[in-house]
PDB file of C-alpha atoms in Angstrom:
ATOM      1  CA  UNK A 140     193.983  54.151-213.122  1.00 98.00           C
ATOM      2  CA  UNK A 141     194.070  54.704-209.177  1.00 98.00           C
ATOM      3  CA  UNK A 142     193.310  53.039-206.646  1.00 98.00           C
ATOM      4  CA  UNK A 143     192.883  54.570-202.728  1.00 98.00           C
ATOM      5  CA  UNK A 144     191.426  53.667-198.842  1.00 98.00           C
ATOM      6  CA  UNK A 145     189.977  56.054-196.422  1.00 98.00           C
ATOM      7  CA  UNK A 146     190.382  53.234-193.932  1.00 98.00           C
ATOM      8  CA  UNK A 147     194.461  53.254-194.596  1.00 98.00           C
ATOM      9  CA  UNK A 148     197.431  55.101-196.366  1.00 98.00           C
ATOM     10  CA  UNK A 149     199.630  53.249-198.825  1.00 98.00           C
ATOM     11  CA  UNK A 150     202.339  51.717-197.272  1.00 98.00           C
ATOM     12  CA  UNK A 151     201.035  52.166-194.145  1.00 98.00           C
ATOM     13  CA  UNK A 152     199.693  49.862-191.083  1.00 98.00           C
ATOM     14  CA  UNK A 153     196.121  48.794-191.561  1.00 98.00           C
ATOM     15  CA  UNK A 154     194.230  49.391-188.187  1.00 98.00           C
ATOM     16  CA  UNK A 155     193.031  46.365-186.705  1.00 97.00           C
ATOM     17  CA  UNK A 156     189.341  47.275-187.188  1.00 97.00           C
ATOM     18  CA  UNK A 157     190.065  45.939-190.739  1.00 98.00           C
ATOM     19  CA  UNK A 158     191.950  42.728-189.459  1.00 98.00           C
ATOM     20  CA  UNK A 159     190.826  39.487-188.224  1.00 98.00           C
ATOM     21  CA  UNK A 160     193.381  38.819-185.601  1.00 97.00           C
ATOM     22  CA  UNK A 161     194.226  41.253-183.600  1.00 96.00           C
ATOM     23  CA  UNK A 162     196.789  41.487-180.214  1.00 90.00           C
ATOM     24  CA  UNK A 163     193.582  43.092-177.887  1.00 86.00           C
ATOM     25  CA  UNK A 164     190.877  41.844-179.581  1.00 77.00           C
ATOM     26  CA  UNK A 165     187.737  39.897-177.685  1.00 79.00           C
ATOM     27  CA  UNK A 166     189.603  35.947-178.241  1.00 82.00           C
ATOM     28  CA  UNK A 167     192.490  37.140-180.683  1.00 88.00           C
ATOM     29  CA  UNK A 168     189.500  38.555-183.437  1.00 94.00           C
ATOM     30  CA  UNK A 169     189.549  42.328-184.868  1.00 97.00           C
ATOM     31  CA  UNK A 170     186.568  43.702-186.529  1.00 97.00           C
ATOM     32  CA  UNK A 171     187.304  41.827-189.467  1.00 98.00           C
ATOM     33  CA  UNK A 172     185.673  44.639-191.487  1.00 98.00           C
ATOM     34  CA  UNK A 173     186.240  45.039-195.143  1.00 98.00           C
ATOM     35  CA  UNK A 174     188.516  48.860-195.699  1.00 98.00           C
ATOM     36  CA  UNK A 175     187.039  51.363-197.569  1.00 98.00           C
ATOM     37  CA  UNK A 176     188.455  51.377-201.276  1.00 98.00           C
ATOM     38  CA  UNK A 177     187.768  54.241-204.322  1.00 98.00           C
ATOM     39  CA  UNK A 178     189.177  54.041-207.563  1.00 98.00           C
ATOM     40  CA  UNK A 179     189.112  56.481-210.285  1.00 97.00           C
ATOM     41  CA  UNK A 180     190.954  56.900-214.046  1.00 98.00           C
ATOM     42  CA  UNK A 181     188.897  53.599-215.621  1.00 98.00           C
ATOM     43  CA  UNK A 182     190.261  53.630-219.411  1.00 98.00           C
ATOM     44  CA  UNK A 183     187.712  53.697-222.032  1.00 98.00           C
ATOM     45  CA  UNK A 184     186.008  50.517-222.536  1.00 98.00           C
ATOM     46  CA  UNK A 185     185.836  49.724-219.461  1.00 98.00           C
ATOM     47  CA  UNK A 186     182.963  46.799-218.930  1.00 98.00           C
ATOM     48  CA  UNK A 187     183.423  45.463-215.608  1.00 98.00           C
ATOM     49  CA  UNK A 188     186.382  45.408-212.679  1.00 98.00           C
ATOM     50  CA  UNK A 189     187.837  42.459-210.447  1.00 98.00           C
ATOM     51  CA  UNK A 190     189.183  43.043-206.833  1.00 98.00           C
ATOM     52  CA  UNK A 191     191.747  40.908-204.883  1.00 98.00           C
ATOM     53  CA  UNK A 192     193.395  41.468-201.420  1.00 98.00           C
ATOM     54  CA  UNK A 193     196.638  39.214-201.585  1.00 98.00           C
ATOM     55  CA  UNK A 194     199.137  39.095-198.680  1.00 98.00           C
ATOM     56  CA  UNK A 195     202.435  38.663-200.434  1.00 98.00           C
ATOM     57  CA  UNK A 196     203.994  37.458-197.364  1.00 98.00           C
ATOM     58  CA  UNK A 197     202.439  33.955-196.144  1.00 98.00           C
ATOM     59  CA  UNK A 198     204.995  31.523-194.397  1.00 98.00           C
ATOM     60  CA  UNK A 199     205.572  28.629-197.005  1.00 97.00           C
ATOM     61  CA  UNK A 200     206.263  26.092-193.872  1.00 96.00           C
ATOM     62  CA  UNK A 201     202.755  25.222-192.222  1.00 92.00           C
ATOM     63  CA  UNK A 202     204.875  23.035-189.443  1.00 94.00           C
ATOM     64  CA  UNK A 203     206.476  26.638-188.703  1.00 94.00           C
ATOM     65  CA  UNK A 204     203.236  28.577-188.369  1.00 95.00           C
ATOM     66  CA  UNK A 205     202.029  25.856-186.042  1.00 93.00           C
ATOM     67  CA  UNK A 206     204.754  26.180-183.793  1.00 96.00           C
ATOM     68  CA  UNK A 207     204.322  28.997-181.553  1.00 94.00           C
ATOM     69  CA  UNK A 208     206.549  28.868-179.449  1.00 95.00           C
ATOM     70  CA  UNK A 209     209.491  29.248-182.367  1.00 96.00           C
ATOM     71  CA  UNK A 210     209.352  33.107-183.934  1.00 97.00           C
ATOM     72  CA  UNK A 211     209.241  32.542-188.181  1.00 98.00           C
ATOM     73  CA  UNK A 212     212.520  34.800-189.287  1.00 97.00           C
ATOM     74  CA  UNK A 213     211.873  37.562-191.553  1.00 98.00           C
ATOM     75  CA  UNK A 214     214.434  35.200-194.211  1.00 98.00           C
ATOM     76  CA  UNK A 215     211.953  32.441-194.298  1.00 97.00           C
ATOM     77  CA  UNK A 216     210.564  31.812-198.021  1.00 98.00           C
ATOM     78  CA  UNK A 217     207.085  33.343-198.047  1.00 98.00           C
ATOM     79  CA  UNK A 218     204.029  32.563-200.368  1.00 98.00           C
ATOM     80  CA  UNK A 219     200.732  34.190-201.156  1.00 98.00           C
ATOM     81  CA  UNK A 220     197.169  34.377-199.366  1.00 98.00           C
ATOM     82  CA  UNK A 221     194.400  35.550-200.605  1.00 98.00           C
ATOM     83  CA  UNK A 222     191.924  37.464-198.682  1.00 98.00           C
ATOM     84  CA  UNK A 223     189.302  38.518-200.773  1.00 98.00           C
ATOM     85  CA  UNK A 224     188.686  37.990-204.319  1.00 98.00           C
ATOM     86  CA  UNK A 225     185.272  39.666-206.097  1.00 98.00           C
ATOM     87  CA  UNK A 226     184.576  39.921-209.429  1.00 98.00           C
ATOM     88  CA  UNK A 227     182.279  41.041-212.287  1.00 98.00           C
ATOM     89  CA  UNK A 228     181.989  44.294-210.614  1.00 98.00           C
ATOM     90  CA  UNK A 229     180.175  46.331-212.970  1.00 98.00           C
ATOM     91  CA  UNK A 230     181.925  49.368-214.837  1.00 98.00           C
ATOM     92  CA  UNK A 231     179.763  52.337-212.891  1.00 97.00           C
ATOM     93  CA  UNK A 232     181.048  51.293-209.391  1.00 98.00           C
ATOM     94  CA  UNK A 233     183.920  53.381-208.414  1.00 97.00           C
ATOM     95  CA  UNK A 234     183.900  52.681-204.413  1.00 98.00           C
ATOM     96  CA  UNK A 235     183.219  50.192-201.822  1.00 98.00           C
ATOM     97  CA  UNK A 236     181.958  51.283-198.296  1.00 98.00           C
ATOM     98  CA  UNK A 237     184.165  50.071-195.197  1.00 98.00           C
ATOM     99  CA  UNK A 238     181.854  47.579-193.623  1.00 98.00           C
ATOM    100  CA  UNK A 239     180.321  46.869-196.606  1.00 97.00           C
ATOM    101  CA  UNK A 240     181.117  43.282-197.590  1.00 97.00           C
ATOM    102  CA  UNK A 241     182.222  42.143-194.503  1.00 98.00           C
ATOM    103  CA  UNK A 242     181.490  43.349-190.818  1.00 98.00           C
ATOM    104  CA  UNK A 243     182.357  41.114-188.171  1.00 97.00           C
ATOM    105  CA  UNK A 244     183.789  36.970-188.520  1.00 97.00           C
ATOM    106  CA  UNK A 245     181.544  34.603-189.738  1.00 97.00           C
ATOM    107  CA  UNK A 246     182.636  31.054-188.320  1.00 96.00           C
ATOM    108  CA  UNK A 247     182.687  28.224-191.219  1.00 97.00           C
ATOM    109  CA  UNK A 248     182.710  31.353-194.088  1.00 98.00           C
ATOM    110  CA  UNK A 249     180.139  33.958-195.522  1.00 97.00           C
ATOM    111  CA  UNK A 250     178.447  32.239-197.757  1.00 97.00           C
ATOM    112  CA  UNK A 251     178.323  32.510-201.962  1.00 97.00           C
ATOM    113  CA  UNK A 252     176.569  35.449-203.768  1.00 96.00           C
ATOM    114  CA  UNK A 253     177.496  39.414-204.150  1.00 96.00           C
ATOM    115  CA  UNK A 254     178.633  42.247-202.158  1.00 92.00           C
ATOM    116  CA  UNK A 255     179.940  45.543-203.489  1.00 88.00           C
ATOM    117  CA  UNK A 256     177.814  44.910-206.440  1.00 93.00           C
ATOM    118  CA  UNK A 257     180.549  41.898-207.613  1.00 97.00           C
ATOM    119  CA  UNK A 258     180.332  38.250-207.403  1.00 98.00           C
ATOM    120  CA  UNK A 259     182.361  36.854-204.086  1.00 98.00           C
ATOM    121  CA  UNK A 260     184.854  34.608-204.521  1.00 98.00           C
ATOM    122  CA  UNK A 261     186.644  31.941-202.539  1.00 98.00           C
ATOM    123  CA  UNK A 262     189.561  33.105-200.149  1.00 98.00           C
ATOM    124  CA  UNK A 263     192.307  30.852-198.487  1.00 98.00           C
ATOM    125  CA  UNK A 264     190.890  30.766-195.205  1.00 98.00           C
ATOM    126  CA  UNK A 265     188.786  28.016-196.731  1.00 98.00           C
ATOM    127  CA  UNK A 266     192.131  25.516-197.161  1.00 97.00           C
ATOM    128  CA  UNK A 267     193.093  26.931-193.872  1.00 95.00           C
ATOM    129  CA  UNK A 268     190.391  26.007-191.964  1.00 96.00           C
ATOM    130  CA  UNK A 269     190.052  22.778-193.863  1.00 96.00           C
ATOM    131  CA  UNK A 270     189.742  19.949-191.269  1.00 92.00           C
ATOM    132  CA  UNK A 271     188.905  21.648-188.309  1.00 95.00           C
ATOM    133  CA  UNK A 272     185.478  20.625-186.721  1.00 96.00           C
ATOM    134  CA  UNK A 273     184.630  24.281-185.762  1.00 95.00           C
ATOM    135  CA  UNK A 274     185.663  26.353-188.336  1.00 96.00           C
ATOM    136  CA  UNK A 275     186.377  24.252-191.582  1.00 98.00           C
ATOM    137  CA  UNK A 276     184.110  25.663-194.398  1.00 98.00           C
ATOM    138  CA  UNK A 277     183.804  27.449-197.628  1.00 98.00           C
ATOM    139  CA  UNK A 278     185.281  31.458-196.582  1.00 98.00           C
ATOM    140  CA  UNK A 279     183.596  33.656-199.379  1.00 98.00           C
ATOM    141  CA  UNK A 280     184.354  37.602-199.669  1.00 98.00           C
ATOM    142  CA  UNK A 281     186.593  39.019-197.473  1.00 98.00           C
ATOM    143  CA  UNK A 282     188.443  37.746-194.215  1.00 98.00           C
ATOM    144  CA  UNK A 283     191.471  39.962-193.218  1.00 98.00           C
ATOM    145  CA  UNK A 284     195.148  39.956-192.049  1.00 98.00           C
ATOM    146  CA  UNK A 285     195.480  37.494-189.168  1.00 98.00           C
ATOM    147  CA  UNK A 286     199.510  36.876-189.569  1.00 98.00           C
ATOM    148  CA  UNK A 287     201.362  34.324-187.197  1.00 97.00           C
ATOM    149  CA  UNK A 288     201.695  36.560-183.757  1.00 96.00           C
ATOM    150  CA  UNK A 289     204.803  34.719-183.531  1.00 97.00           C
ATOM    151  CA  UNK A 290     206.026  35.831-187.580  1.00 98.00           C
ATOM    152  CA  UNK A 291     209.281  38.199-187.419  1.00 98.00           C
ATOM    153  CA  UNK A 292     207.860  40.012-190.972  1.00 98.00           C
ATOM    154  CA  UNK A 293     205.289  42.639-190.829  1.00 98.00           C
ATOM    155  CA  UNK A 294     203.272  41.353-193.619  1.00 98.00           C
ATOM    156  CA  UNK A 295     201.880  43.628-196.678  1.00 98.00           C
ATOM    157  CA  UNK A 296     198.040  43.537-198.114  1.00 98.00           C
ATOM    158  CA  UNK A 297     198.003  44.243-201.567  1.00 98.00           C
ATOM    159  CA  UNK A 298     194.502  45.273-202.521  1.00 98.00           C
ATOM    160  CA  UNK A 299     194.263  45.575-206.649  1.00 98.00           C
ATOM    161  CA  UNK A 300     191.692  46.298-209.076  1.00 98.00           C
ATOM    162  CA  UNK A 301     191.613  45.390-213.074  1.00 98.00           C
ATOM    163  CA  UNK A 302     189.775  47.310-215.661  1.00 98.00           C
ATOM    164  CA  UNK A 303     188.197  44.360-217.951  1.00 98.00           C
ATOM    165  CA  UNK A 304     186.746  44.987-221.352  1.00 98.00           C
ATOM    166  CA  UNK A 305     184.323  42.323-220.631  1.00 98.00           C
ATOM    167  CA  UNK A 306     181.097  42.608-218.384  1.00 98.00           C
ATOM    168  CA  UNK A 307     182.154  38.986-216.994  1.00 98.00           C
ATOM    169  CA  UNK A 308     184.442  36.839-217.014  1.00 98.00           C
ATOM    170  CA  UNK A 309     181.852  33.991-216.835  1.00 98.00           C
ATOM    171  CA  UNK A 310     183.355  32.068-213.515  1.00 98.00           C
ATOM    172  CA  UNK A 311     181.640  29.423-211.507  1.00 96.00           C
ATOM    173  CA  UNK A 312     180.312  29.194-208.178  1.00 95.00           C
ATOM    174  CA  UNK A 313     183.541  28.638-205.733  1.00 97.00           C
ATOM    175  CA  UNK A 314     185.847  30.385-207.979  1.00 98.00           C
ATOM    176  CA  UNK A 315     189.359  31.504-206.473  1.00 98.00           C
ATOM    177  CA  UNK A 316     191.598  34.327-207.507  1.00 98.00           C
ATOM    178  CA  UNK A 317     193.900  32.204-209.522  1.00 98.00           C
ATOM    179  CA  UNK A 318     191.066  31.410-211.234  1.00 98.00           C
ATOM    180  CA  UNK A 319     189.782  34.962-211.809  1.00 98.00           C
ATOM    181  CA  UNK A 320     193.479  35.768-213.124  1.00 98.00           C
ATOM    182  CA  UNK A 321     193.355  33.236-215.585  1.00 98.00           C
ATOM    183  CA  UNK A 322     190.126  34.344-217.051  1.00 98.00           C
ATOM    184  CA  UNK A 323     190.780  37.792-217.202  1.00 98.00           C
ATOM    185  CA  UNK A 324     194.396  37.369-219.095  1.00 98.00           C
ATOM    186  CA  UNK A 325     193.741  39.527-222.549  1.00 98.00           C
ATOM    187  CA  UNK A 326     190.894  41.222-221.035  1.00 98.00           C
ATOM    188  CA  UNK A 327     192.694  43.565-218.551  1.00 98.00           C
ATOM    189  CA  UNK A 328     192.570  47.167-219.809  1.00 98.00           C
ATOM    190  CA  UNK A 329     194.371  48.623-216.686  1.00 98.00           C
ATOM    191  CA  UNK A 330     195.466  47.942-213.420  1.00 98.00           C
ATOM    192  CA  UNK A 331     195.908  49.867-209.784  1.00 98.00           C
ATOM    193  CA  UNK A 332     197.242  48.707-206.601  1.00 98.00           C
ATOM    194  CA  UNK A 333     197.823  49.657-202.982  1.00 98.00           C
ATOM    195  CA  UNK A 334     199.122  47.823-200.066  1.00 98.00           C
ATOM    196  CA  UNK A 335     198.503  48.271-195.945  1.00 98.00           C
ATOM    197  CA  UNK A 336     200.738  46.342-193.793  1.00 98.00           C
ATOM    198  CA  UNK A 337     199.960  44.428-190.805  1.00 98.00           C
ATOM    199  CA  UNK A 338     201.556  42.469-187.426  1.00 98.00           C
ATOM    200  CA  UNK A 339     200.732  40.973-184.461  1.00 97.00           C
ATOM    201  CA  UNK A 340     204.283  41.419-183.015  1.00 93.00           C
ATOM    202  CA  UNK A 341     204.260  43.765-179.787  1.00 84.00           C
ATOM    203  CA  UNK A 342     205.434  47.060-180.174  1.00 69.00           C
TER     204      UNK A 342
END
């Protein structure tokens, strides 16, 4: 199976259009606008796919994000993030418009339901946000790269898709990708990936 973007090439930067922070945006924002993404060579028996944008590259030490003023070295230990989780996507859709899912940042999260014709799940925006008066919600779909301006690491966006030989994997309302990887475990058929990277260091 493959997996390609229009918006990006593999491996390469992701223009900021597709971003949520961005260095000249209006008040730090890109456009936040979900990347075009085809993929082709679905095995047999294909019933249904699920989609995940991770960013393999998180800072572990929240203190460390926080502090602006101190850059985060490329050495420090680095987690996951997950931008964008959808799944149940049925087995005849091969492609997902840019703009499609998301166009634009909605303050306190999209809300619940489907876009690319798969059922949005939860991304980590919504423990990021958690707390804050203004933006603390429940962040459905997709939300892009906004790295630390102040990180050293130009971070990578892996987006992958999994050929499931069910038509759902049956998940509730709120579910997260950890939660779609657990349900799809013997049900994966095939797999594709491709990554963009992304920073808000000058230059």
């Amino acid at each position: 199976m493959r997996i390609h973007s229009d918006s990006f090439q593999h491996r390469q930067p992701i223009p900021a259009e597709f971003a949520l922070g961005a260095r000249d945006g209006k008040d730090g924002f890109g456009g936040n606008r979900n990347p075009h993404l085809a993929w082709d060579d679905a095995p047999a028996g294909t019933r249904s796919f699920v989609l995940l944008c991770i960013d393999t590259d998180a800072p572990t030490d929240g203190a460390l994000v926080a502090d602006a003023a101190t850059p985060i070295p490329v050495a420090h230990p680095r987690g996951d993030f997950v931008h964008w989780a959808v799944a149940d996507i049925p087995a005849d859709v091969r492609e997902m418009a840019a703009g499609s899912c998301s166009d634009g940042f909605t303050a306190k999260g999209k809300p619940a339901g489907r876009a690319g014709g798969g059922v949005r799940g939860l991304n980590d925006y919504t423990g990021w946000f958690a707390g804050d008066a203004a933006m603390g919600g429940r962040y459905f779909g997709y939300d892009g790269p906004y790295p630390p301006a102040h990180d050293l690491r130009t971070h990578r966006y892996f987006f992958r898709v999994f050929a499931l030989d069910v038509p759902s994997l049956g998940l509730a309302d709120g579910f997260t990708a950890g939660d779609a990887l657990r349900a799809m475990q013997g049900h994966v058929l095939a797999e594709a990936a491709l990554y963009g990277t992304y920073s808000l260091q000058p230059g």
